[in-house]
Short mmCIF file of C-alpha atoms and ligand atoms in Angstrom, two decimals:
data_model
loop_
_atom_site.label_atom_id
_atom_site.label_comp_id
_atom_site.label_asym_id
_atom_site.label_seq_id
_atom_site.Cartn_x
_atom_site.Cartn_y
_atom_site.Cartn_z
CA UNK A 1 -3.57 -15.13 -15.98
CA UNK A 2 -3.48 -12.57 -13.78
CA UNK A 3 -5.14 -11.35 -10.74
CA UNK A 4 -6.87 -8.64 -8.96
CA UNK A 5 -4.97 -8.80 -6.24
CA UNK A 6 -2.39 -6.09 -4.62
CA UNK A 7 0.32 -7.66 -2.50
CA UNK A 8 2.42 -5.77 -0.08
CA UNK A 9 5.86 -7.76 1.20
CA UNK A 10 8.87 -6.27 3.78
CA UNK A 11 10.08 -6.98 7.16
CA UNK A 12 8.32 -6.10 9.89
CA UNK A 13 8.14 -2.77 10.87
CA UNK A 14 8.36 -1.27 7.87
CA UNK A 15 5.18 0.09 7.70
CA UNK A 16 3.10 -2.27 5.74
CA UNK A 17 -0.41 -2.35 8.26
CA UNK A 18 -0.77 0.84 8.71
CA UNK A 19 -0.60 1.91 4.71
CA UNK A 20 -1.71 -1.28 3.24
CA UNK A 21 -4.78 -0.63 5.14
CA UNK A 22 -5.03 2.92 3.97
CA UNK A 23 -4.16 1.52 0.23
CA UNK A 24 -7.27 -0.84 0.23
CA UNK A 25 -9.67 1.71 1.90
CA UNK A 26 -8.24 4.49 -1.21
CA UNK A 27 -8.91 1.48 -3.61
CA UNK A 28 -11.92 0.64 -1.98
CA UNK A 29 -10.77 -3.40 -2.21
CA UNK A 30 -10.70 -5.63 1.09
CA UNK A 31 -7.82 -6.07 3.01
CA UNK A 32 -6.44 -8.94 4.32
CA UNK A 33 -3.47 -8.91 7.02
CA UNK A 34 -1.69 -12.55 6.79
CA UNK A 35 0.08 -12.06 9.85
CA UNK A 36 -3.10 -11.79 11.59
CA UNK A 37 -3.94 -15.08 10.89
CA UNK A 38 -0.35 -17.04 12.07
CA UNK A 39 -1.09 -14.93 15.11
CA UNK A 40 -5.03 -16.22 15.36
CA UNK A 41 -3.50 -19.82 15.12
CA UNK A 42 -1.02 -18.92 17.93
CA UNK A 43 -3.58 -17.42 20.43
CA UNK A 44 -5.94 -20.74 19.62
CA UNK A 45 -3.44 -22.99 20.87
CA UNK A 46 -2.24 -21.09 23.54
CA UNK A 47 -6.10 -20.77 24.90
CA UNK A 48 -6.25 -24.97 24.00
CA UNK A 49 -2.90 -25.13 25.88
CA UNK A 50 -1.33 -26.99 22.28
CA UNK A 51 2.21 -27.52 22.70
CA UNK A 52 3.49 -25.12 20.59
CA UNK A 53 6.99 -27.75 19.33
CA UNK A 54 3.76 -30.56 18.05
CA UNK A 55 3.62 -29.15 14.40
CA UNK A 56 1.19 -31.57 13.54
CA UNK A 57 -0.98 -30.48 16.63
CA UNK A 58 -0.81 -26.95 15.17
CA UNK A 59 -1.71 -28.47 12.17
CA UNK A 60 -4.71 -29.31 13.23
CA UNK A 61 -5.12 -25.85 15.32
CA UNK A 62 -4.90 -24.01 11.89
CA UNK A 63 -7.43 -27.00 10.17
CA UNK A 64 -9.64 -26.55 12.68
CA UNK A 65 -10.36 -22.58 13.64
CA UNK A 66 -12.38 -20.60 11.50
CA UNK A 67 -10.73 -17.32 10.52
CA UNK A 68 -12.63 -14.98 8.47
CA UNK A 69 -11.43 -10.94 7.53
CA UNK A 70 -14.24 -8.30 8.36
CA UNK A 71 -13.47 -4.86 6.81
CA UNK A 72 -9.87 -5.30 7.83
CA UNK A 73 -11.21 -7.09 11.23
CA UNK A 74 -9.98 -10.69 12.17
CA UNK A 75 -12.65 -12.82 13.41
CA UNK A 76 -11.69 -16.30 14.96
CA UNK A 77 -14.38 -18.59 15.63
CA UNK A 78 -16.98 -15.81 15.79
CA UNK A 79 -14.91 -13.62 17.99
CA UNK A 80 -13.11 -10.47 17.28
CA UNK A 81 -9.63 -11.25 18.04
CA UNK A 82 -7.67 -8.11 15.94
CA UNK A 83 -6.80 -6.42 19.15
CA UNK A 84 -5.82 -9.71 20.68
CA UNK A 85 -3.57 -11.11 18.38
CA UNK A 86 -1.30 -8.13 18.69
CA UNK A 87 -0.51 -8.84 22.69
CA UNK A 88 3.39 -8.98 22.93
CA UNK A 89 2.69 -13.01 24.23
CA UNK A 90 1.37 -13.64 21.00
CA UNK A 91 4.19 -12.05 18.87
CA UNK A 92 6.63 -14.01 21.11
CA UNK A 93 5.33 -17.30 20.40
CA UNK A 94 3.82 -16.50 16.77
CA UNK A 95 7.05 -18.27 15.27
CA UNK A 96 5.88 -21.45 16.09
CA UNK A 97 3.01 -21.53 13.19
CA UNK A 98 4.90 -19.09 11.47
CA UNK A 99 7.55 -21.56 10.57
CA UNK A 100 5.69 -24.81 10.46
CA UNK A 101 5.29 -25.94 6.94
CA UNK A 102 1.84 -27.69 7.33
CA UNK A 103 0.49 -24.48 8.98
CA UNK A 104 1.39 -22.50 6.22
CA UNK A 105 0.19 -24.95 3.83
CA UNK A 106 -3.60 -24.42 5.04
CA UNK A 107 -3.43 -20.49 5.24
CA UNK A 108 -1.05 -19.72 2.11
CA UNK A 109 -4.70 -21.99 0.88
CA UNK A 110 -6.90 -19.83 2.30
CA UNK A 111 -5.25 -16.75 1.42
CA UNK A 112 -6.04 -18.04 -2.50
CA UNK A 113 -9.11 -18.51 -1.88
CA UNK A 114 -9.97 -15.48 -0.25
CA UNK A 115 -7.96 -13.98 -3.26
CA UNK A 116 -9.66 -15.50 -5.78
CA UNK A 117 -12.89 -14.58 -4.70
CA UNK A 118 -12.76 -10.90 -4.77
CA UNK A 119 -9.96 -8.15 -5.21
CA UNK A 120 -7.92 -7.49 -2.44
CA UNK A 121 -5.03 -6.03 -0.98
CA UNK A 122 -3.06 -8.66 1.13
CA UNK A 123 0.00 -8.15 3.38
CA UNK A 124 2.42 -10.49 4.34
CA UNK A 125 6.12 -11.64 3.69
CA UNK A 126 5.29 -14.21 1.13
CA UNK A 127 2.29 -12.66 -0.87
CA UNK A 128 4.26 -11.86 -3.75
CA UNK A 129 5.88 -14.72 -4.22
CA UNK A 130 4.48 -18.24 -2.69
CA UNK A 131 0.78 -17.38 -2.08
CA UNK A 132 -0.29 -14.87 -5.70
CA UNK A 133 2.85 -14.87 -7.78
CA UNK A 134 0.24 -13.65 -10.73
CA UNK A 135 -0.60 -10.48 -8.70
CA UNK A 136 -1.73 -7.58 -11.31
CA UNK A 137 0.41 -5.00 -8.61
CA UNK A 138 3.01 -6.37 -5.97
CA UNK A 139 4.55 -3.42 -3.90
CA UNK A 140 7.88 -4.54 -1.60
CA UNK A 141 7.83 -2.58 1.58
CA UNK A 142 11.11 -1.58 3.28
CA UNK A 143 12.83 0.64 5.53
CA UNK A 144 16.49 0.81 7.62
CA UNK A 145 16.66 -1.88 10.44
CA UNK A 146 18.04 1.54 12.59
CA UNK A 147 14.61 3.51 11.00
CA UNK A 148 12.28 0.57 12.18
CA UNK A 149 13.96 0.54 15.68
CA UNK A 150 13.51 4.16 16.18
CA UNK A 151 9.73 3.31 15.23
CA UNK A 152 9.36 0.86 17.45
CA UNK A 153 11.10 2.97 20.24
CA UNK A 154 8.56 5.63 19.84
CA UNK A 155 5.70 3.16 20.08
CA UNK A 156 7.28 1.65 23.71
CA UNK A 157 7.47 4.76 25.38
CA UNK A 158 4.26 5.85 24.09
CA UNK A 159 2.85 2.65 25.78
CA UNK A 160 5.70 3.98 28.98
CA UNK A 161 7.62 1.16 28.31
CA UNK A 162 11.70 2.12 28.18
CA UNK A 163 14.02 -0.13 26.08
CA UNK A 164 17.27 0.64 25.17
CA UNK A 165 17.33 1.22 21.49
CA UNK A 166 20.45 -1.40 20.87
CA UNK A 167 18.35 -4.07 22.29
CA UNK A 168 15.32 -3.36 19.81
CA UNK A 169 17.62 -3.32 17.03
CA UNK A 170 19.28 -6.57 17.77
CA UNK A 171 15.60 -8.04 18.00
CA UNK A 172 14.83 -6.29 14.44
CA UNK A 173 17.68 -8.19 13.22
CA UNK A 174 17.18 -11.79 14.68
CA UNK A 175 13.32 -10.97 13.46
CA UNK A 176 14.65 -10.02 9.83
CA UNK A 177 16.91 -13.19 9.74
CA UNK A 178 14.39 -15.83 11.06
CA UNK A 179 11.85 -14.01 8.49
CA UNK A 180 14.52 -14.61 5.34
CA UNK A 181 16.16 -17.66 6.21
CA UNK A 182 12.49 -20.13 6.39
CA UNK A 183 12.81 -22.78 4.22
CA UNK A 184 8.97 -22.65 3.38
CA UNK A 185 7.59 -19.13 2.13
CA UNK A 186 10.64 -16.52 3.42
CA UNK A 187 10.55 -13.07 3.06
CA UNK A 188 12.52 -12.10 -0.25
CA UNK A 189 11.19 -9.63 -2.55
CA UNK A 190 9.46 -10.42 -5.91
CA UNK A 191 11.43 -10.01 -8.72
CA UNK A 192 8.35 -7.98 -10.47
CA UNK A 193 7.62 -6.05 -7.34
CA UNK A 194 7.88 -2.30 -7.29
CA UNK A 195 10.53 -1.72 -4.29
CA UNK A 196 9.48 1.51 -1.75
CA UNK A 197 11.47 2.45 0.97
CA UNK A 198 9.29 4.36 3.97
CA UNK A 199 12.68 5.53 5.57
CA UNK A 200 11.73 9.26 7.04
CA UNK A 201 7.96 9.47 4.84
CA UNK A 202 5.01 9.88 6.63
CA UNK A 203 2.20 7.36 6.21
CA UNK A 204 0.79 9.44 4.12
CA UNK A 205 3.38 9.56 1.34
CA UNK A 206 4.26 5.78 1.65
CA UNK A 207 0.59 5.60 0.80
CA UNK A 208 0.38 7.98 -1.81
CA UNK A 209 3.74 6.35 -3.79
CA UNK A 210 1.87 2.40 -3.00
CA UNK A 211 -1.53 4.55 -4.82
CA UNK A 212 -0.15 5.68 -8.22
CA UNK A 213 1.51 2.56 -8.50
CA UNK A 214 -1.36 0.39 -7.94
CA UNK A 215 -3.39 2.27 -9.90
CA UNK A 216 -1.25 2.51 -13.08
CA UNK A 217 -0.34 -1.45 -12.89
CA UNK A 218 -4.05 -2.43 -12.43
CA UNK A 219 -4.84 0.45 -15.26
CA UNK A 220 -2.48 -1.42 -17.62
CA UNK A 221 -3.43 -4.87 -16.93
CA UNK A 222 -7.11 -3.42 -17.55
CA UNK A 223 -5.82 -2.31 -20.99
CA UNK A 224 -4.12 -5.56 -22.08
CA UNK A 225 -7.19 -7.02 -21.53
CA UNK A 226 -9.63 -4.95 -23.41
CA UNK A 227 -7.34 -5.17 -26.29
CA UNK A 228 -7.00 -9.15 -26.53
O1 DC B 1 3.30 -8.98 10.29
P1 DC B 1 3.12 -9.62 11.66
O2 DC B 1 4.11 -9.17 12.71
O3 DC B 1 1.72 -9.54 12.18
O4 DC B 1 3.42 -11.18 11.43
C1 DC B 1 3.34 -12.10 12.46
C2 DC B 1 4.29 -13.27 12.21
O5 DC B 1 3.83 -14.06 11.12
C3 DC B 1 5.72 -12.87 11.91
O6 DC B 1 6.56 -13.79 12.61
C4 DC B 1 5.88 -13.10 10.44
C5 DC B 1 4.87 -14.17 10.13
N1 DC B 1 4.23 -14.04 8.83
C6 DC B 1 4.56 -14.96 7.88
O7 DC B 1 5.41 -15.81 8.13
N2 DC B 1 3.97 -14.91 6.66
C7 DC B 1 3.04 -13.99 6.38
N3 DC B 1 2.45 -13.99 5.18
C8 DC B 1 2.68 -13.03 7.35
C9 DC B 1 3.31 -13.08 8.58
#
């Protein structure tokens, strides 16, 4: 059986927050950012000083915090930690519950449940494929490493940070391969997923393209169903 449930899958830096985010508001479904939540589970233990090698202390990290998804907001424990969770500290050390199996086990969970409960659009890198492989629509979003390191760029020096654009692209890469090569839930794209590339598009047109194809899958699952 299928679900109401968009999923949108790529590397990072391809674009997926920023239009996902737009997709669900078009839609008017709730959005759900996955990464958030590996990074809530980082920025826990780092306040609870966990070491970050103990998988099974993480474990318990990501058993224990309460994560919930306000109108695109992530609360953890009560707090609003969506502008936290993005501090470069946290994406350094995010890997940790990123690749743990038994942290992954407990969200991909949660994720279902969440998804179950209500249409959504969710983003993530296994969405597709590990955590709602019966998605009605499942979008794969990707772009040029060289494209997402110019992004990236931009967004340094608009904070006045200056890195040379070689180094961002090796990081891209090591990024990309660390993302593919997880043995539990790596990013690959799902064979029934509709493949868009944001290379030079505007958010706007990634957005537009994600739209019509979200609507017309969910149109023709809504179809199917009326005629069974
Ligand atoms: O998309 P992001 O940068 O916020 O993701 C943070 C980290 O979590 C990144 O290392 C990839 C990982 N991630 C994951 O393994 N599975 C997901 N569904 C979402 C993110």
């Amino acid at each position: 059986m299928s679900i109401d449930v968009v999923t949108i899958d790529g590397p990072a830096g391809a674009g997926k927050s920023a239009t996902s985010r737009a997709l669900a508001e078009r839609l008017g479904l709730e959005f759900l950012n996955t990464g958030a939540m590996y990074r809530a589970v980082a920025l826990r233990a780092l306040r609870d000083g966990i070491e970050l090698t103990d998988e099974s202390a993480l474990a318990e990290v990501a058993r224990n915090v309460t994560l919930e998804s306000q109108s695109g907001r992530t609360i953890m424990d009560g707090e609003d930690v969506t502008d936290a969770v993005r501090a470069p500290e946290i994406s350094r050390i995010v890997r940790y519950p990123a690749n743990a199996p038994s942290v992954r086990a407990i969200l991909v969970e949660q994720q279902r449940r969440i998804g179950l409960a209500r249409p959504l659009v969710t983003e993530g890198r296994d969405q597709g494929t590990a955590v709602f492989p019966d998605a009605r629509c499942k979008i794969y979003l990707d772009a040029s490493p060289e494209e997402r390191a110019r992004r990236r760029l931009g967004e340094l020096r608009a904070r006045g940070e200056e890195t040379p654009l070689e180094l961002i692209l090796n990081q891209i890469l090591e990024r990309d391969r660390l993302d593919s090569e997880r043995e539990v839930g790596p990013l690959c794209v799902p064979q029934d997923a509709l493949r868009i590339n944001s290379d030079g598009k505007s958010i706007e047109q990634v957005v537009d393209e994600m739209e019509r194809a979200a609507r017309s899958r969910l149109a023709i699952f809504a179809l199917r169903s009326q005629n069974q």
